GROMACS .gro file of C-alpha atoms in nm:
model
  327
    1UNK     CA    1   7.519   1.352   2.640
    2UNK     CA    2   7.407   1.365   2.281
    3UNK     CA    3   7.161   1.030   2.341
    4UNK     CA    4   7.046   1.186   2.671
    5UNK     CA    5   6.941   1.490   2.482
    6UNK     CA    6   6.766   1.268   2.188
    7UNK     CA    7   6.608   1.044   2.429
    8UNK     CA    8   6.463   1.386   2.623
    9UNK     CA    9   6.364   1.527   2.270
   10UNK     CA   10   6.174   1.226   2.175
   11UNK     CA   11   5.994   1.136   2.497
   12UNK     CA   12   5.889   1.541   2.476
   13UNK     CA   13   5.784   1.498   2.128
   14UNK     CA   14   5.604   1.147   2.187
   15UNK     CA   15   5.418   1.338   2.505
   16UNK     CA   16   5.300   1.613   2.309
   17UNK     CA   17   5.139   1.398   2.040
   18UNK     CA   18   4.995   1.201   2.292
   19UNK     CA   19   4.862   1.503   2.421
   20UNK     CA   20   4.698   1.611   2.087
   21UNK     CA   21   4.554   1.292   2.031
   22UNK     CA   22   4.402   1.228   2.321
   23UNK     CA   23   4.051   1.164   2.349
   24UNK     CA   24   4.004   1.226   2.770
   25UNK     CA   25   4.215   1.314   3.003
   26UNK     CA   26   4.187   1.305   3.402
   27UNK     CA   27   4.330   1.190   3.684
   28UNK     CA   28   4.227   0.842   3.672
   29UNK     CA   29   4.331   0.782   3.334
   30UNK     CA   30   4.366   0.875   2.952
   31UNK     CA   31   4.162   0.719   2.619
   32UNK     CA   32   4.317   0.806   2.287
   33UNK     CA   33   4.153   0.855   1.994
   34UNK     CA   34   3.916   0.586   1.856
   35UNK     CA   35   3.933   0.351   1.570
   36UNK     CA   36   3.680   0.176   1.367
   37UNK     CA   37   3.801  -0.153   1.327
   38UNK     CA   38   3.474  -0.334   1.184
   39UNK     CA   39   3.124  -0.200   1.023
   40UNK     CA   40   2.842  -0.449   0.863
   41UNK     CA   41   2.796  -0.191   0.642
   42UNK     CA   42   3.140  -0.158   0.479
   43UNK     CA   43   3.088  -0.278   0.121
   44UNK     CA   44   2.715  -0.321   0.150
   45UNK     CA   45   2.457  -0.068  -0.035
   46UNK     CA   46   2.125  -0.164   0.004
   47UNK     CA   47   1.962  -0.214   0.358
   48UNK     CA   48   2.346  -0.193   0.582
   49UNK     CA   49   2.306  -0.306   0.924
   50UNK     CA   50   2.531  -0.193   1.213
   51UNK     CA   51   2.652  -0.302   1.591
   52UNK     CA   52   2.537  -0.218   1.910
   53UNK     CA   53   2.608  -0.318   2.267
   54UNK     CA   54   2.855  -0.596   2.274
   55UNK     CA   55   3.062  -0.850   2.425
   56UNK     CA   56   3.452  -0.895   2.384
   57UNK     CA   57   3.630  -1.272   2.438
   58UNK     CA   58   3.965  -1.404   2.400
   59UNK     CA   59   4.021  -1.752   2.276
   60UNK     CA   60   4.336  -1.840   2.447
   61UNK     CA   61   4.408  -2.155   2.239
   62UNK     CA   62   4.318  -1.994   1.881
   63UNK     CA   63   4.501  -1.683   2.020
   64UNK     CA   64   4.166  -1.433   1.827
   65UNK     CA   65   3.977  -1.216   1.940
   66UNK     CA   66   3.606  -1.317   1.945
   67UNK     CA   67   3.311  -0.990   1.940
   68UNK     CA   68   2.924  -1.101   1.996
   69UNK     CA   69   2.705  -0.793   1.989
   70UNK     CA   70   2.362  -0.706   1.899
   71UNK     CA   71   2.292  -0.686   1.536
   72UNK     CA   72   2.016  -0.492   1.316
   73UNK     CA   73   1.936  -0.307   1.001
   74UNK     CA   74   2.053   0.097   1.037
   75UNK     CA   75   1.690   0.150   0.992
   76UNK     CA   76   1.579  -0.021   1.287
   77UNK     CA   77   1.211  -0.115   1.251
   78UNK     CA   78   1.104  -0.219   1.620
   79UNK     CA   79   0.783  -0.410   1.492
   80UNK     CA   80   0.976  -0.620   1.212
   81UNK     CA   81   1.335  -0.689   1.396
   82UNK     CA   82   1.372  -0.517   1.727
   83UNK     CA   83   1.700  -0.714   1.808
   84UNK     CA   84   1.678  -1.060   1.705
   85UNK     CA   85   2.015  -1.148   1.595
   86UNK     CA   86   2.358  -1.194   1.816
   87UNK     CA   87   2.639  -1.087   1.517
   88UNK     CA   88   2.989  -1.272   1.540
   89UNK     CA   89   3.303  -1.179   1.440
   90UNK     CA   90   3.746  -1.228   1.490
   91UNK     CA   91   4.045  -1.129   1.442
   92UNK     CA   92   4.389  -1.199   1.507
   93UNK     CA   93   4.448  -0.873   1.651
   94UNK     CA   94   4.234  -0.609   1.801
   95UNK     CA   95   4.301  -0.318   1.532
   96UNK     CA   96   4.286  -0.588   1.242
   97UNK     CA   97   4.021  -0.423   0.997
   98UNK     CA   98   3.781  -0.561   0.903
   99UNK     CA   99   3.718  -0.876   1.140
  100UNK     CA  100   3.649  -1.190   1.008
  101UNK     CA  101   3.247  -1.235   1.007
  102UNK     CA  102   3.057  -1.530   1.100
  103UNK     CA  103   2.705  -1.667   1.093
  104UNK     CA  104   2.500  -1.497   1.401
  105UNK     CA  105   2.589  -1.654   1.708
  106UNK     CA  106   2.220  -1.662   1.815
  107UNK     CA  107   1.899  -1.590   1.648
  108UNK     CA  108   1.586  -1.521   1.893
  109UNK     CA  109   1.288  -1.803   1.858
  110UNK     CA  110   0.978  -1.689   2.031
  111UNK     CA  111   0.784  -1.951   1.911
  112UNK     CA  112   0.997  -2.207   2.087
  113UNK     CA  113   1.174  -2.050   2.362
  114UNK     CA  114   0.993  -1.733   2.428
  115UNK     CA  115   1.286  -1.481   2.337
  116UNK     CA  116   1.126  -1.211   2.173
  117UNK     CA  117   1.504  -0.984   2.146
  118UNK     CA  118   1.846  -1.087   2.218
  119UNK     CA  119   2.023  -0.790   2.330
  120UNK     CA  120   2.350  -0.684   2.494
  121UNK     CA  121   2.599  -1.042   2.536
  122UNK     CA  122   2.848  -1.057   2.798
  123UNK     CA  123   3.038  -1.343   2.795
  124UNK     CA  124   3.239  -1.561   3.043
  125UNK     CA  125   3.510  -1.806   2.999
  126UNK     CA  126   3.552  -2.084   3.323
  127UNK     CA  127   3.631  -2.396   3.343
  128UNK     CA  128   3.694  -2.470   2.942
  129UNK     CA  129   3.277  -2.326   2.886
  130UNK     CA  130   3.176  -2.020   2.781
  131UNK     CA  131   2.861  -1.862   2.934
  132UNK     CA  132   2.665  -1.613   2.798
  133UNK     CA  133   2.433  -1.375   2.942
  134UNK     CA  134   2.183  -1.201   2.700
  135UNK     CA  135   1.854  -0.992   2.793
  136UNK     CA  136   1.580  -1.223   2.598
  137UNK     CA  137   1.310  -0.952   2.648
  138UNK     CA  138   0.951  -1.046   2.758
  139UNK     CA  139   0.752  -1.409   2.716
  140UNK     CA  140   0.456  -1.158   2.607
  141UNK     CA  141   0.658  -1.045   2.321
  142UNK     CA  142   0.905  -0.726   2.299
  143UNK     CA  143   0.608  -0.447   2.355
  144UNK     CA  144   0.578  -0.573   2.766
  145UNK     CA  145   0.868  -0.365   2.895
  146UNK     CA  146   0.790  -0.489   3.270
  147UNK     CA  147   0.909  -0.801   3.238
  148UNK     CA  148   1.227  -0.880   3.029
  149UNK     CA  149   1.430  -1.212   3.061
  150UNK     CA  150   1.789  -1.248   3.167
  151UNK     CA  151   1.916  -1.620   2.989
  152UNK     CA  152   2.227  -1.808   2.981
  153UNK     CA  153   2.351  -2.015   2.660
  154UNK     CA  154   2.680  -2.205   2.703
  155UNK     CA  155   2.946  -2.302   2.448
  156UNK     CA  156   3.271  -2.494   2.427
  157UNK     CA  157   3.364  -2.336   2.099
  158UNK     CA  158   3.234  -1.994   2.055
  159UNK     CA  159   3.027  -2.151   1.749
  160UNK     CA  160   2.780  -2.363   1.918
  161UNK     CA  161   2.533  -2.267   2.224
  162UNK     CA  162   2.313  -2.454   2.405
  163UNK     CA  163   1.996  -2.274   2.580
  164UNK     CA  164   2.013  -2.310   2.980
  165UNK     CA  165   1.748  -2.556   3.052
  166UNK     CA  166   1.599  -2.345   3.343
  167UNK     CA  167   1.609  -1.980   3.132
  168UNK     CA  168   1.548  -1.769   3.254
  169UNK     CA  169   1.760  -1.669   3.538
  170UNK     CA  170   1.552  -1.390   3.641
  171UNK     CA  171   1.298  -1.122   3.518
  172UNK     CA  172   1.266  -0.802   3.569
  173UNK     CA  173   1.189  -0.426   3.387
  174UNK     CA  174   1.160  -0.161   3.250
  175UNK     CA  175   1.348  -0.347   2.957
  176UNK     CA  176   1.623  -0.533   3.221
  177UNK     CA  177   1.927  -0.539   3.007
  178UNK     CA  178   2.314  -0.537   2.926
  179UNK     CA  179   2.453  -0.765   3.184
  180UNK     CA  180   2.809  -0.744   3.283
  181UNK     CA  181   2.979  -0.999   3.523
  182UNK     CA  182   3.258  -0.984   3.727
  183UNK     CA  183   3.425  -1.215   3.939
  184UNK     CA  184   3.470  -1.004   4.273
  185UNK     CA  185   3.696  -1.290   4.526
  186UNK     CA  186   3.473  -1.575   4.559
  187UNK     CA  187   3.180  -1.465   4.394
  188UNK     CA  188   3.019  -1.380   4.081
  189UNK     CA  189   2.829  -1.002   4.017
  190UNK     CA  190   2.604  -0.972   3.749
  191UNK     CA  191   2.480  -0.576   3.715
  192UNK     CA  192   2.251  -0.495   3.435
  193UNK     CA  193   2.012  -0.157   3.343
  194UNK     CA  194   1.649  -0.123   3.520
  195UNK     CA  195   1.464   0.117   3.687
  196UNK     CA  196   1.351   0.172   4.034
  197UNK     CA  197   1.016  -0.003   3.923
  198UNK     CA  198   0.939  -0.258   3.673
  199UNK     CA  199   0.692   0.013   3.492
  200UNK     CA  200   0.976   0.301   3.517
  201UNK     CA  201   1.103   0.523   3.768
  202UNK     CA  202   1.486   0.628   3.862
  203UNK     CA  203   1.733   0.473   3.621
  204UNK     CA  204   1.921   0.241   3.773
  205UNK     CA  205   2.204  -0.021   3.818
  206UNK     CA  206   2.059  -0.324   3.969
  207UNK     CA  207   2.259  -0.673   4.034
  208UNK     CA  208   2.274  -1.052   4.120
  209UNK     CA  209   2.556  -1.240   4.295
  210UNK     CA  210   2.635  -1.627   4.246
  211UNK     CA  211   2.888  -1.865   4.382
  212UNK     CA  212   2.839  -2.117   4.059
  213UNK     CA  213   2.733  -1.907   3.741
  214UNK     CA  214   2.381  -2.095   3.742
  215UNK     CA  215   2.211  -1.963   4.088
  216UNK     CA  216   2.176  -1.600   4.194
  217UNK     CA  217   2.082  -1.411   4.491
  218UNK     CA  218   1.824  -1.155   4.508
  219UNK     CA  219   1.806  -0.880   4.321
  220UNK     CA  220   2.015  -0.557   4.448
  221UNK     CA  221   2.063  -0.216   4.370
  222UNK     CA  222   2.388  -0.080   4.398
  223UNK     CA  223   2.348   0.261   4.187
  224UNK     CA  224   2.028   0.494   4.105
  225UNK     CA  225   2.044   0.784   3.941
  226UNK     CA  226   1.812   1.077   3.964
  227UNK     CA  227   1.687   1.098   3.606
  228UNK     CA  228   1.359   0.909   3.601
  229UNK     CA  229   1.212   0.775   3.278
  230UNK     CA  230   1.161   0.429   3.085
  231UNK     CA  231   1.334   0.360   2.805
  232UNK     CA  232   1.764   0.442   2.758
  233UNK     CA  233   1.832   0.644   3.076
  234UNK     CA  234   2.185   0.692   3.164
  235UNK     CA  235   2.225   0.354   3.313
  236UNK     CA  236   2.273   0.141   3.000
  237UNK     CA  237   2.579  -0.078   2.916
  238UNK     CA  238   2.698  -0.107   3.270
  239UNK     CA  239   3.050  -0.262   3.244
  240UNK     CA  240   3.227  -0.237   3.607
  241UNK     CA  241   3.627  -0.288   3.652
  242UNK     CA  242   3.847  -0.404   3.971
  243UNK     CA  243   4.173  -0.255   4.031
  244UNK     CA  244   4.314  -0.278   4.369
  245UNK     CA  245   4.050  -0.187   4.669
  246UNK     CA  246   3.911   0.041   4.361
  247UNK     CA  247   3.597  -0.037   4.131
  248UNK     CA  248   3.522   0.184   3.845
  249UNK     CA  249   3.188   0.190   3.711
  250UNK     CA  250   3.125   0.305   3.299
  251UNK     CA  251   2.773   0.344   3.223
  252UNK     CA  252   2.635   0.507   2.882
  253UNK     CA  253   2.439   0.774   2.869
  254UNK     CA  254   2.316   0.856   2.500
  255UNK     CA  255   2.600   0.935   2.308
  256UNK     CA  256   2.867   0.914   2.576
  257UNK     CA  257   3.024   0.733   2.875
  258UNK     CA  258   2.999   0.850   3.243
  259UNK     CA  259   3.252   0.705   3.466
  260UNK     CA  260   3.179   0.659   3.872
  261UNK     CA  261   3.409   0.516   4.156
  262UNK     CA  262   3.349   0.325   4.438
  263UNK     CA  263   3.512   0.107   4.743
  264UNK     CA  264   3.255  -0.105   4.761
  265UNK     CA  265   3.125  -0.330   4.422
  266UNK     CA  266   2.748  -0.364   4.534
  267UNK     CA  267   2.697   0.072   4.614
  268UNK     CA  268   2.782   0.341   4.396
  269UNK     CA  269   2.703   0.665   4.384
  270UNK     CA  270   2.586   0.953   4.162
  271UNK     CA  271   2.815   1.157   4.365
  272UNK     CA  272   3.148   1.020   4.290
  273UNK     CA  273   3.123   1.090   3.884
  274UNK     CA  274   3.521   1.111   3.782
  275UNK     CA  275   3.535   1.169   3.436
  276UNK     CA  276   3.305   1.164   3.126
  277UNK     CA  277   3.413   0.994   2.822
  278UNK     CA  278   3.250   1.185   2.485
  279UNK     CA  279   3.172   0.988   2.154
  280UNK     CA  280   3.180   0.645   2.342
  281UNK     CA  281   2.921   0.415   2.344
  282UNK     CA  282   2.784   0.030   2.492
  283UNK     CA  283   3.222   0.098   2.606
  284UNK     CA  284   3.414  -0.252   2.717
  285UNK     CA  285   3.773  -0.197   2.854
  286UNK     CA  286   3.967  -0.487   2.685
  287UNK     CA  287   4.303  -0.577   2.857
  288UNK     CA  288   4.512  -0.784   2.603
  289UNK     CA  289   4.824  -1.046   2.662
  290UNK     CA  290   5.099  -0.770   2.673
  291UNK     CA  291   4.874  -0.555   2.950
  292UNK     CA  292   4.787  -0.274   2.695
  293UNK     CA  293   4.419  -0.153   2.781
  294UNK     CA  294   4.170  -0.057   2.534
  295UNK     CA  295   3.803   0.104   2.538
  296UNK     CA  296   3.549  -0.008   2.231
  297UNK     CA  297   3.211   0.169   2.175
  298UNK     CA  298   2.958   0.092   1.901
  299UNK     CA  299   2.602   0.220   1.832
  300UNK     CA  300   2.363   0.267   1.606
  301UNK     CA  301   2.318   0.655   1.749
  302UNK     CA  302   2.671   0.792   1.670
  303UNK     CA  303   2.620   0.788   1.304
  304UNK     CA  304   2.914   0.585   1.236
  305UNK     CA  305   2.746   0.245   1.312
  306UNK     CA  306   3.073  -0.001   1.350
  307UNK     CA  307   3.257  -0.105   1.643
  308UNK     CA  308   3.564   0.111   1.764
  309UNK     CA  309   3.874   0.101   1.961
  310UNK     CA  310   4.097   0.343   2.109
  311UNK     CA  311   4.386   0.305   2.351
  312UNK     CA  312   4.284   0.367   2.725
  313UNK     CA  313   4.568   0.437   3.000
  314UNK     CA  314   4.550   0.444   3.354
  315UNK     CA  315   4.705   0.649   3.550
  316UNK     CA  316   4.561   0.596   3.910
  317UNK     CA  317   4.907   0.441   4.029
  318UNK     CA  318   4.727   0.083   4.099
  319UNK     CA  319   4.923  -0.099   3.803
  320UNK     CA  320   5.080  -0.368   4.020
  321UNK     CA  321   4.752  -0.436   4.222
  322UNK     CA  322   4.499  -0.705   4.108
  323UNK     CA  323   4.231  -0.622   3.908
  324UNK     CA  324   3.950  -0.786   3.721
  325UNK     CA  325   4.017  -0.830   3.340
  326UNK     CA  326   4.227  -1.092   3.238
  327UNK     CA  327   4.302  -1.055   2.808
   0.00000   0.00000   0.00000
């Protein structure tokens, strides 16, 4: 009787801390509080730099954590360095602090391959490659918005990437960016940010779909919101998760996260807005190798400028379905 009572005392006790420390709370699910794990600044005094949108990958062999993410001074000068530089970093563990940093992953040539930014990496690991989707910005340099690149660089080791002989996979604007892929049964989705026209318009959520990681179909759009504009929007960092017959749908939005739901992969709507996640941006949900979930956000906007993690918890009863992150 005496354990029963402990073991009721401390699962009350561990629920109300939970409950203080929670971040958001809905229906759906739960995100603690966040963590910075990692800053470019920490320990540097003249000229820090900071991390942006980003990509998370798991090196199964290695057993570390791998982050690629867009790199630049605090004081972002668009002219001098409007995104040129793809920072690396790793750890052993997600909450290790700091990561382990090494030399950028990618540096933008223009002179030689026309990339005049490299923003927003998402990475994917088949078949024993890594493939890497990055917005390259325009062949007319970073100032023509309606036309912005979407490459592909593969790796075998994380270290070393080869430029896609037939970059780039497709161009569109105003500033096409942040690509996220998932794989959706036998097919691949790519969404990214654009607008409703290459010059501006609604913000939306645009996509591709490929069977082999190289060819894609024609461009879609599977979510437009009614803010109109040109540049940010609150369509950016589109990063779009499986569970069951469910999709959820986290897109940034200035300084915070809007989360949408959907049956269907390829059509969202502005409609079905579940839950708003504050103080989160460029979020990835991370799922590691004991099935914990986590939710990272990074930006030079929140005045913090490092990468961050906090714990995320569903709580839509779909646990035991399939879904589509794999740690």
């Amino acid at each position: 009787m005496k354990k029963k009572l402990l073991a009721v005392f401390l699962f009350s006790a561990t629920t109300m801390l939970c409950a203080q420390t929670l971040q958001t709370s809905n229906k759906y699910f739960e995100v603690g509080n966040f963590k910075e794990v990692h800053n470019p600044a920490w320990g540097v005094t003249d000229d820090p730099w900071c991390i942006n949108d980003h990509t998370f990958i798991y090196d199964k062999k290695k057993k570390k954590w791998h982050v690629i993410g867009i790199t630049h001074a605090r004081k972002m000068d668009y002219i001098k360095d409007p995104g040129l530089n793809l920072l690396h970093i790793s750890a052993d563990s997600l909450f290790q602090t700091p990561w382990e940093i090494h030399p950028h992953a990618l540096t933008a040539d223009f002179k030689k391959y026309k990339e005049s930014v490299l923003w927003a990496p998402y990475c994917v690991h088949h078949k024993g490659k890594y493939y890497m989707y990055v917005c390259a910005g325009s062949q007319g340099g970073a100032h023509v918005h309606d036309s912005y690149q979407m490459n592909l660089y593969i790796s075998k080791n994380l270290k070393n990437w080869e430029r896609y002989k037939q970059n780039p996979l497709f161009v569109d604007g105003f500033d096409a960016r942040d690509p996220m892929i998932i794989r959706d049964g036998n097919q691949w989705i790519m969404y990214y940010t654009a607008n409703s026209t290459p010059m501006g318009g609604n913000h939306v959520i645009a996509a591709y779909v490929s069977k082999d990681l190289f060819h894609w179909s024609d461009r879609k759009i599977v979510f437009v919101h009614s803010r109109k504009g040109t540049f940010g929007g609150p369509t950016e960092s589109p990063f779009v998760v499986r569970r069951g017959d469910k999709y959820y749908m986290f897109l940034c939005d200035g300084g915070h996260t809007d989360v949408y739901i959907s049956n269907d992969p390829l059509q969202f709507e502005q409609a079905n807005l579940i839950a708003e996640i504050n103080d989160c941006r460029a979020s990835e949900l991370i799922k590691d190798k004991k099935g914990n979930y986590y939710i990272s956000s990074a930006g030079w906007f929140d005045g913090t400028y490092g990468l961050k993690i906090a714990p995320f918890i569903w709580k839509d009863g779909l646990d035991n379905e399939t879904n589509s992150l794999n740690p």
